[in-house]
JSON list of C-alpha atoms in Angstrom, two decimals:
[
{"chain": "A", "resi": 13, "resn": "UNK", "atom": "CA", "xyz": [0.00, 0.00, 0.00]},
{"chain": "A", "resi": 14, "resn": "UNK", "atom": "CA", "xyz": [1.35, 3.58, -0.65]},
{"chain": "A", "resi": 15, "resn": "UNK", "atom": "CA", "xyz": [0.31, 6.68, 1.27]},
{"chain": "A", "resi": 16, "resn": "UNK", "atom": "CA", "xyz": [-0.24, 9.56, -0.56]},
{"chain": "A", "resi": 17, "resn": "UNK", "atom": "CA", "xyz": [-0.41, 13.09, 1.09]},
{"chain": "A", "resi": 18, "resn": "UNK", "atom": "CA", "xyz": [-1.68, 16.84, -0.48]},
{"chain": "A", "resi": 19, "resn": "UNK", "atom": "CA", "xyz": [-1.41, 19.65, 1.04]},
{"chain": "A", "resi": 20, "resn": "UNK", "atom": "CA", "xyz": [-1.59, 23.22, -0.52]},
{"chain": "A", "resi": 21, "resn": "UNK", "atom": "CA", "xyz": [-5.19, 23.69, -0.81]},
{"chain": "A", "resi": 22, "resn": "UNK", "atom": "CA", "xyz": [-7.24, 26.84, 0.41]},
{"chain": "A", "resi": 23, "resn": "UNK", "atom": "CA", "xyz": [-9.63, 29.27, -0.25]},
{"chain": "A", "resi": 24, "resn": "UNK", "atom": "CA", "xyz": [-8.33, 32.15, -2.64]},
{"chain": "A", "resi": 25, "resn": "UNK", "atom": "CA", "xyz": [-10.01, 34.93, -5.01]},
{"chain": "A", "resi": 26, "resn": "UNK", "atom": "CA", "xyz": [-10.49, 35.07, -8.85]},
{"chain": "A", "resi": 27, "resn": "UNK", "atom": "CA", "xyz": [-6.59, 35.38, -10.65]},
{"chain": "A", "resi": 28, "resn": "UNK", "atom": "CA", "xyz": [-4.65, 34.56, -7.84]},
{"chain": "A", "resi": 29, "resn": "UNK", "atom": "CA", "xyz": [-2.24, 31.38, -7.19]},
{"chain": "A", "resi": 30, "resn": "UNK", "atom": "CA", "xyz": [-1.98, 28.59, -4.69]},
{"chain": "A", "resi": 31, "resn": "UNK", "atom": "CA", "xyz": [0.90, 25.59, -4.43]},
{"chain": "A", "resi": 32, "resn": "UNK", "atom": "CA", "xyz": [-0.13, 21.75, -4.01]},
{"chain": "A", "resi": 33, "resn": "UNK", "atom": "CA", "xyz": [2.22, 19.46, -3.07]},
{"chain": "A", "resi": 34, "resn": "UNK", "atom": "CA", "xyz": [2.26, 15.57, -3.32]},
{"chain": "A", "resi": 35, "resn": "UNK", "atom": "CA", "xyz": [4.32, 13.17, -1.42]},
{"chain": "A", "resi": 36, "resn": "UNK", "atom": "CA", "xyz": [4.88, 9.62, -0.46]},
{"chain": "A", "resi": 37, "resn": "UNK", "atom": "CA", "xyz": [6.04, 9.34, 2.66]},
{"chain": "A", "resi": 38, "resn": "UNK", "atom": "CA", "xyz": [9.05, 5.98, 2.44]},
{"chain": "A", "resi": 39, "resn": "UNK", "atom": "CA", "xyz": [8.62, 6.23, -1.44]},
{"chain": "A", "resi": 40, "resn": "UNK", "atom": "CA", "xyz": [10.49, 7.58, -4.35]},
{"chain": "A", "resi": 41, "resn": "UNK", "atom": "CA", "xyz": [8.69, 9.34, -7.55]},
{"chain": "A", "resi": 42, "resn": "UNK", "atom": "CA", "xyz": [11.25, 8.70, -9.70]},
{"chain": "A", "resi": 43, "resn": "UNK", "atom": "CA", "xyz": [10.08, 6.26, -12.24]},
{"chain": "A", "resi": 44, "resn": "UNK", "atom": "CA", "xyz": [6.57, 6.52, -11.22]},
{"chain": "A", "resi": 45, "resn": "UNK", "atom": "CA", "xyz": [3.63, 8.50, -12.97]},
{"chain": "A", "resi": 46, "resn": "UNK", "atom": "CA", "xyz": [2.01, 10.94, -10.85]},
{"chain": "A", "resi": 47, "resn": "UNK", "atom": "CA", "xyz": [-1.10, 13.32, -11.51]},
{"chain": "A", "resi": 48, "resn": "UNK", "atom": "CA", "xyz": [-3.60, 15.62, -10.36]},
{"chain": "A", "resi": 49, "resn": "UNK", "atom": "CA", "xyz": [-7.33, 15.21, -10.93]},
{"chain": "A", "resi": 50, "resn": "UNK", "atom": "CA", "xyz": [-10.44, 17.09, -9.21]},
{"chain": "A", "resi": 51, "resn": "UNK", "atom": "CA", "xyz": [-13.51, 16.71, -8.75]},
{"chain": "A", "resi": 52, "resn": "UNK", "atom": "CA", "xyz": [-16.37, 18.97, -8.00]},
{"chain": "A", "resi": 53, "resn": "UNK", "atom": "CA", "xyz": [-20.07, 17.98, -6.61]},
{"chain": "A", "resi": 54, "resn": "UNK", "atom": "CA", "xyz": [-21.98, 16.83, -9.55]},
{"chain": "A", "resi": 55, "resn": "UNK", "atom": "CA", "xyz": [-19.01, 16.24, -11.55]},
{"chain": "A", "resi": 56, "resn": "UNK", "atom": "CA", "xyz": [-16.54, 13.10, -12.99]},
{"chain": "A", "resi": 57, "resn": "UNK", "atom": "CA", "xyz": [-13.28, 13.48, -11.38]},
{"chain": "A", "resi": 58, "resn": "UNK", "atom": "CA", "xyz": [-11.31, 15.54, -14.42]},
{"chain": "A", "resi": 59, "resn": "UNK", "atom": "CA", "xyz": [-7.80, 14.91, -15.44]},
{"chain": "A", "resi": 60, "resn": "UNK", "atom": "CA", "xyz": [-5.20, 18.03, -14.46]},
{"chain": "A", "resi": 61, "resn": "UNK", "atom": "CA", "xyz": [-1.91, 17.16, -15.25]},
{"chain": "A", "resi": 62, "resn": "UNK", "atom": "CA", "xyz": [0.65, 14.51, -14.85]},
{"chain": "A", "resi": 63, "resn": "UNK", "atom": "CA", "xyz": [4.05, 13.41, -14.88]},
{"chain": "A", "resi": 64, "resn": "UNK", "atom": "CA", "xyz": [5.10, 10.38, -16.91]},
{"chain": "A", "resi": 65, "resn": "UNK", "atom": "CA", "xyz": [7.40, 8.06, -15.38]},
{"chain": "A", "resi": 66, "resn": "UNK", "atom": "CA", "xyz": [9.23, 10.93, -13.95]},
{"chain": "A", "resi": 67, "resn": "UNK", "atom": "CA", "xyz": [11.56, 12.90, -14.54]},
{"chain": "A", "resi": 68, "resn": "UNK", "atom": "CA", "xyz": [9.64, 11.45, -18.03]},
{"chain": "A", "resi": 69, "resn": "UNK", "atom": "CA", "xyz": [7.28, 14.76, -20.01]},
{"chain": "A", "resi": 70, "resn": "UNK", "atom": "CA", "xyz": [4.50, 16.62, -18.56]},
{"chain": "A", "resi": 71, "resn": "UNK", "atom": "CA", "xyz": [0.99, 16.30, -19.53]},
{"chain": "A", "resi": 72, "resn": "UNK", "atom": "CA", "xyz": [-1.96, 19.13, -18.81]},
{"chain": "A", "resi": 73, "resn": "UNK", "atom": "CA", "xyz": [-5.77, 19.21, -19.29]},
{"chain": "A", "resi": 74, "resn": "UNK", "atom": "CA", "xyz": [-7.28, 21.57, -21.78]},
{"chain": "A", "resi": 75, "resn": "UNK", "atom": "CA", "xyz": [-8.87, 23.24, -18.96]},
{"chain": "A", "resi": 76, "resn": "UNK", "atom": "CA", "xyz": [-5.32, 23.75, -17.26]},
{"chain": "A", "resi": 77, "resn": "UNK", "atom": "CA", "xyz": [-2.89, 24.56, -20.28]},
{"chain": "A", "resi": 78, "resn": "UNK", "atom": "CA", "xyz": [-1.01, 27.69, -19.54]},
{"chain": "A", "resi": 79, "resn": "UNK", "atom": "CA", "xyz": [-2.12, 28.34, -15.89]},
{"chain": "A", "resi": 80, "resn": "UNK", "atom": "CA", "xyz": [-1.06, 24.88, -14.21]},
{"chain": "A", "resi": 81, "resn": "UNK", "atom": "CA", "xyz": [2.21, 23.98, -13.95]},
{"chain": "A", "resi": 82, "resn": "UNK", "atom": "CA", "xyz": [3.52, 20.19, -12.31]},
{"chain": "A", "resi": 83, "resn": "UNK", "atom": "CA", "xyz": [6.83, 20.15, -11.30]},
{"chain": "A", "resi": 84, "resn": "UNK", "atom": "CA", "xyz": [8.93, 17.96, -9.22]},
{"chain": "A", "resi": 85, "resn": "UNK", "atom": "CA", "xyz": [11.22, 17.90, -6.49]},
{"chain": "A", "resi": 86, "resn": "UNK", "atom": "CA", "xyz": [13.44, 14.95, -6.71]},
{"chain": "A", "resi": 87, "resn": "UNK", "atom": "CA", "xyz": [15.63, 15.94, -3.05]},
{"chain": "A", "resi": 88, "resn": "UNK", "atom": "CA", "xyz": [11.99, 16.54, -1.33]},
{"chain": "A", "resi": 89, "resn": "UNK", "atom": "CA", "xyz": [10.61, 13.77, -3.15]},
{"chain": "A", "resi": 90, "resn": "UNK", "atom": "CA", "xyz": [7.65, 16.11, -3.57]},
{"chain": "A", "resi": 91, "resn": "UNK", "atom": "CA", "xyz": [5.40, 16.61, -6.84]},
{"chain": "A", "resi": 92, "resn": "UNK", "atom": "CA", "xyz": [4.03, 20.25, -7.34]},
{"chain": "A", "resi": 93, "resn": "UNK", "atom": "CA", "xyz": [1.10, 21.63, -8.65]},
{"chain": "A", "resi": 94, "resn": "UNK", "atom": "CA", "xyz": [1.32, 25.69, -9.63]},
{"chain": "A", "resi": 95, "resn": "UNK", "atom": "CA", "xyz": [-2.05, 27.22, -10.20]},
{"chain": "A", "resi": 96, "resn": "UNK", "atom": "CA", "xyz": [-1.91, 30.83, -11.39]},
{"chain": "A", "resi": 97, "resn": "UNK", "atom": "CA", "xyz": [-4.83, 32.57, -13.21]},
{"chain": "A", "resi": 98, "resn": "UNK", "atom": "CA", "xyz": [-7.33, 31.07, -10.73]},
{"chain": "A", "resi": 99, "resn": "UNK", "atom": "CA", "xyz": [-10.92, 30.72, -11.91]},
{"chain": "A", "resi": 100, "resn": "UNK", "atom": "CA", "xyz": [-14.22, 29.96, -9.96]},
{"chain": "A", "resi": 101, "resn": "UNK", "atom": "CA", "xyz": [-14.47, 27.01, -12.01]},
{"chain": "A", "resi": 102, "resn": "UNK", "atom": "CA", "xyz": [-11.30, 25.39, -10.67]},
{"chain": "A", "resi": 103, "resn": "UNK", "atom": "CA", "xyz": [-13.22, 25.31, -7.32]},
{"chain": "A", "resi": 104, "resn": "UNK", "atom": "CA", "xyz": [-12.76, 21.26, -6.81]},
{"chain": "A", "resi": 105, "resn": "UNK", "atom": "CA", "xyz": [-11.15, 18.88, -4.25]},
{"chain": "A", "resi": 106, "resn": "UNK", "atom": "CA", "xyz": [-7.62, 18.30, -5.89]},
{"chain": "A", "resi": 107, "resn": "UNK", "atom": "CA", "xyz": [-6.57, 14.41, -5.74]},
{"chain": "A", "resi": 108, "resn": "UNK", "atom": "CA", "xyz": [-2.92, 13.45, -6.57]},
{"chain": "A", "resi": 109, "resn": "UNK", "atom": "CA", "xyz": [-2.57, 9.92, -7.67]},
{"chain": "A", "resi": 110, "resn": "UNK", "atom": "CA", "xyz": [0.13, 7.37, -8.33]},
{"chain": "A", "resi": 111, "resn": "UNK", "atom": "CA", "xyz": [1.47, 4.73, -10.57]},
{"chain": "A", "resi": 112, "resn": "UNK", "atom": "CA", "xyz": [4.25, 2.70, -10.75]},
{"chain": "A", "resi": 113, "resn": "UNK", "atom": "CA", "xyz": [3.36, 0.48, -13.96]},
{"chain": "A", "resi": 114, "resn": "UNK", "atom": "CA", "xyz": [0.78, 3.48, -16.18]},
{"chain": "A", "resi": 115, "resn": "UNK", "atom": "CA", "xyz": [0.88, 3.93, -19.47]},
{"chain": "A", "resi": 116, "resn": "UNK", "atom": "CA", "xyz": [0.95, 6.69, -21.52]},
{"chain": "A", "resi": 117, "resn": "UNK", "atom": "CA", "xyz": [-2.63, 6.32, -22.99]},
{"chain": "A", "resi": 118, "resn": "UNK", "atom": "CA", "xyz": [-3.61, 6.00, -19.50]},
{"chain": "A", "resi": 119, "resn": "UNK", "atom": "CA", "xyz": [-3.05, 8.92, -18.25]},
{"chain": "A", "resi": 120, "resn": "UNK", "atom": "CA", "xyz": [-5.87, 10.45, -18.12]},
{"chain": "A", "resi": 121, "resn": "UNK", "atom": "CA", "xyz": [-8.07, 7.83, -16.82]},
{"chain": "A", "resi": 122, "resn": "UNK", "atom": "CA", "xyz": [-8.78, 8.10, -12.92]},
{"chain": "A", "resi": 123, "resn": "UNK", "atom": "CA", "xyz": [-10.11, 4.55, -13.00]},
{"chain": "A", "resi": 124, "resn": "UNK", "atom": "CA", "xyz": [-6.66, 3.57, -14.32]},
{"chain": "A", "resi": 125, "resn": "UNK", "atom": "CA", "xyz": [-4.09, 5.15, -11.66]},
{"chain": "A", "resi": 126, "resn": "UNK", "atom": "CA", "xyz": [-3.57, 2.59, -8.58]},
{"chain": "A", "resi": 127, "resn": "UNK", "atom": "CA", "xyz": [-3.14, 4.90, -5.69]},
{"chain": "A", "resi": 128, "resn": "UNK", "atom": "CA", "xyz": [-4.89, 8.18, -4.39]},
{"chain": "A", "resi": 129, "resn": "UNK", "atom": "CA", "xyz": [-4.69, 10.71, -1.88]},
{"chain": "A", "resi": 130, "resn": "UNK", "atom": "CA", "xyz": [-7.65, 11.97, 0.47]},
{"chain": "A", "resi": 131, "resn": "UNK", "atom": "CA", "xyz": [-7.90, 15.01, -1.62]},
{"chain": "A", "resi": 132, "resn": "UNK", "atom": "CA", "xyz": [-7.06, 18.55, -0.83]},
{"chain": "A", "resi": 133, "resn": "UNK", "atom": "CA", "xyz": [-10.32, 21.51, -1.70]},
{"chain": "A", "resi": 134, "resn": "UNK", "atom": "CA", "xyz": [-9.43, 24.49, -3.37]},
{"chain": "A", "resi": 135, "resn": "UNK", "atom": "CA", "xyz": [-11.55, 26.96, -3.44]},
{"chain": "A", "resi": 136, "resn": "UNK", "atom": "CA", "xyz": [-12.09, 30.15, -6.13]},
{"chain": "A", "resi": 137, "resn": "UNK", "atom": "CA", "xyz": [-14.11, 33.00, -5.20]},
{"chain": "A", "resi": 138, "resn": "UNK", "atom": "CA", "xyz": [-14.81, 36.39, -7.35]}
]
């Protein structure tokens, strides 16, 4: 079993920025996929951004492109997520997930990543 922890999330206004961060407490990202999804009442959990069998390319939901950035942190073992240009419709509970074995096709697919965290809410206000 693997633990996965975010932290970051909060309550912030329309165009401003918040910081989640990802870890594993005893694990290692590197070689692993990792991603952010959300999920808002109502709504399928939707597919933020990821990194391939890091340090392996970066992948971003249409939603996301050019506001979100995922970055990692190989000495912290910690996997980012940068949110500028907040809107009130990225108010969601932000999961990160994990995967040793994903592929690429994949990686979009919440049903397909193995681990999860308990989610962390962000909230958008104007």
């Amino acid at each position: 079993q693997v633990q996965i922890v975010e932290s970051g999330g909060g309550k912030v206004q329309t165009g401003e920025s918040l910081r989640l961060s990802c870890v594993a407490p005893g694990r290692t990202f590197r070689g692993a996929s990792v991603g952010w999804f959300r999920q808002s009442p109502g709504k399928e959990r939707e597919f933020v951004a990821a990194v391939f069998r890091i340090p392996g390319r970066t992948y971003y939901g249409d939603s996301v492109k050019g506001r979100f950035t995922i970055s990692t942190n190989d000495a912290k073992n910690t996997v980012f997520l940068q949110m500028t240009s907040l809107k009130s419709e990225d108010t969601a509970v932000y999961y990160c997930a994990y995967d040793q074995r994903l592929i690429l096709s994949s990686l979009g697919q919440p049903t397909q990543w193995d681990y999860w965290g308990q989610g962390t809410q962000v909230t958008v206000s104007s």
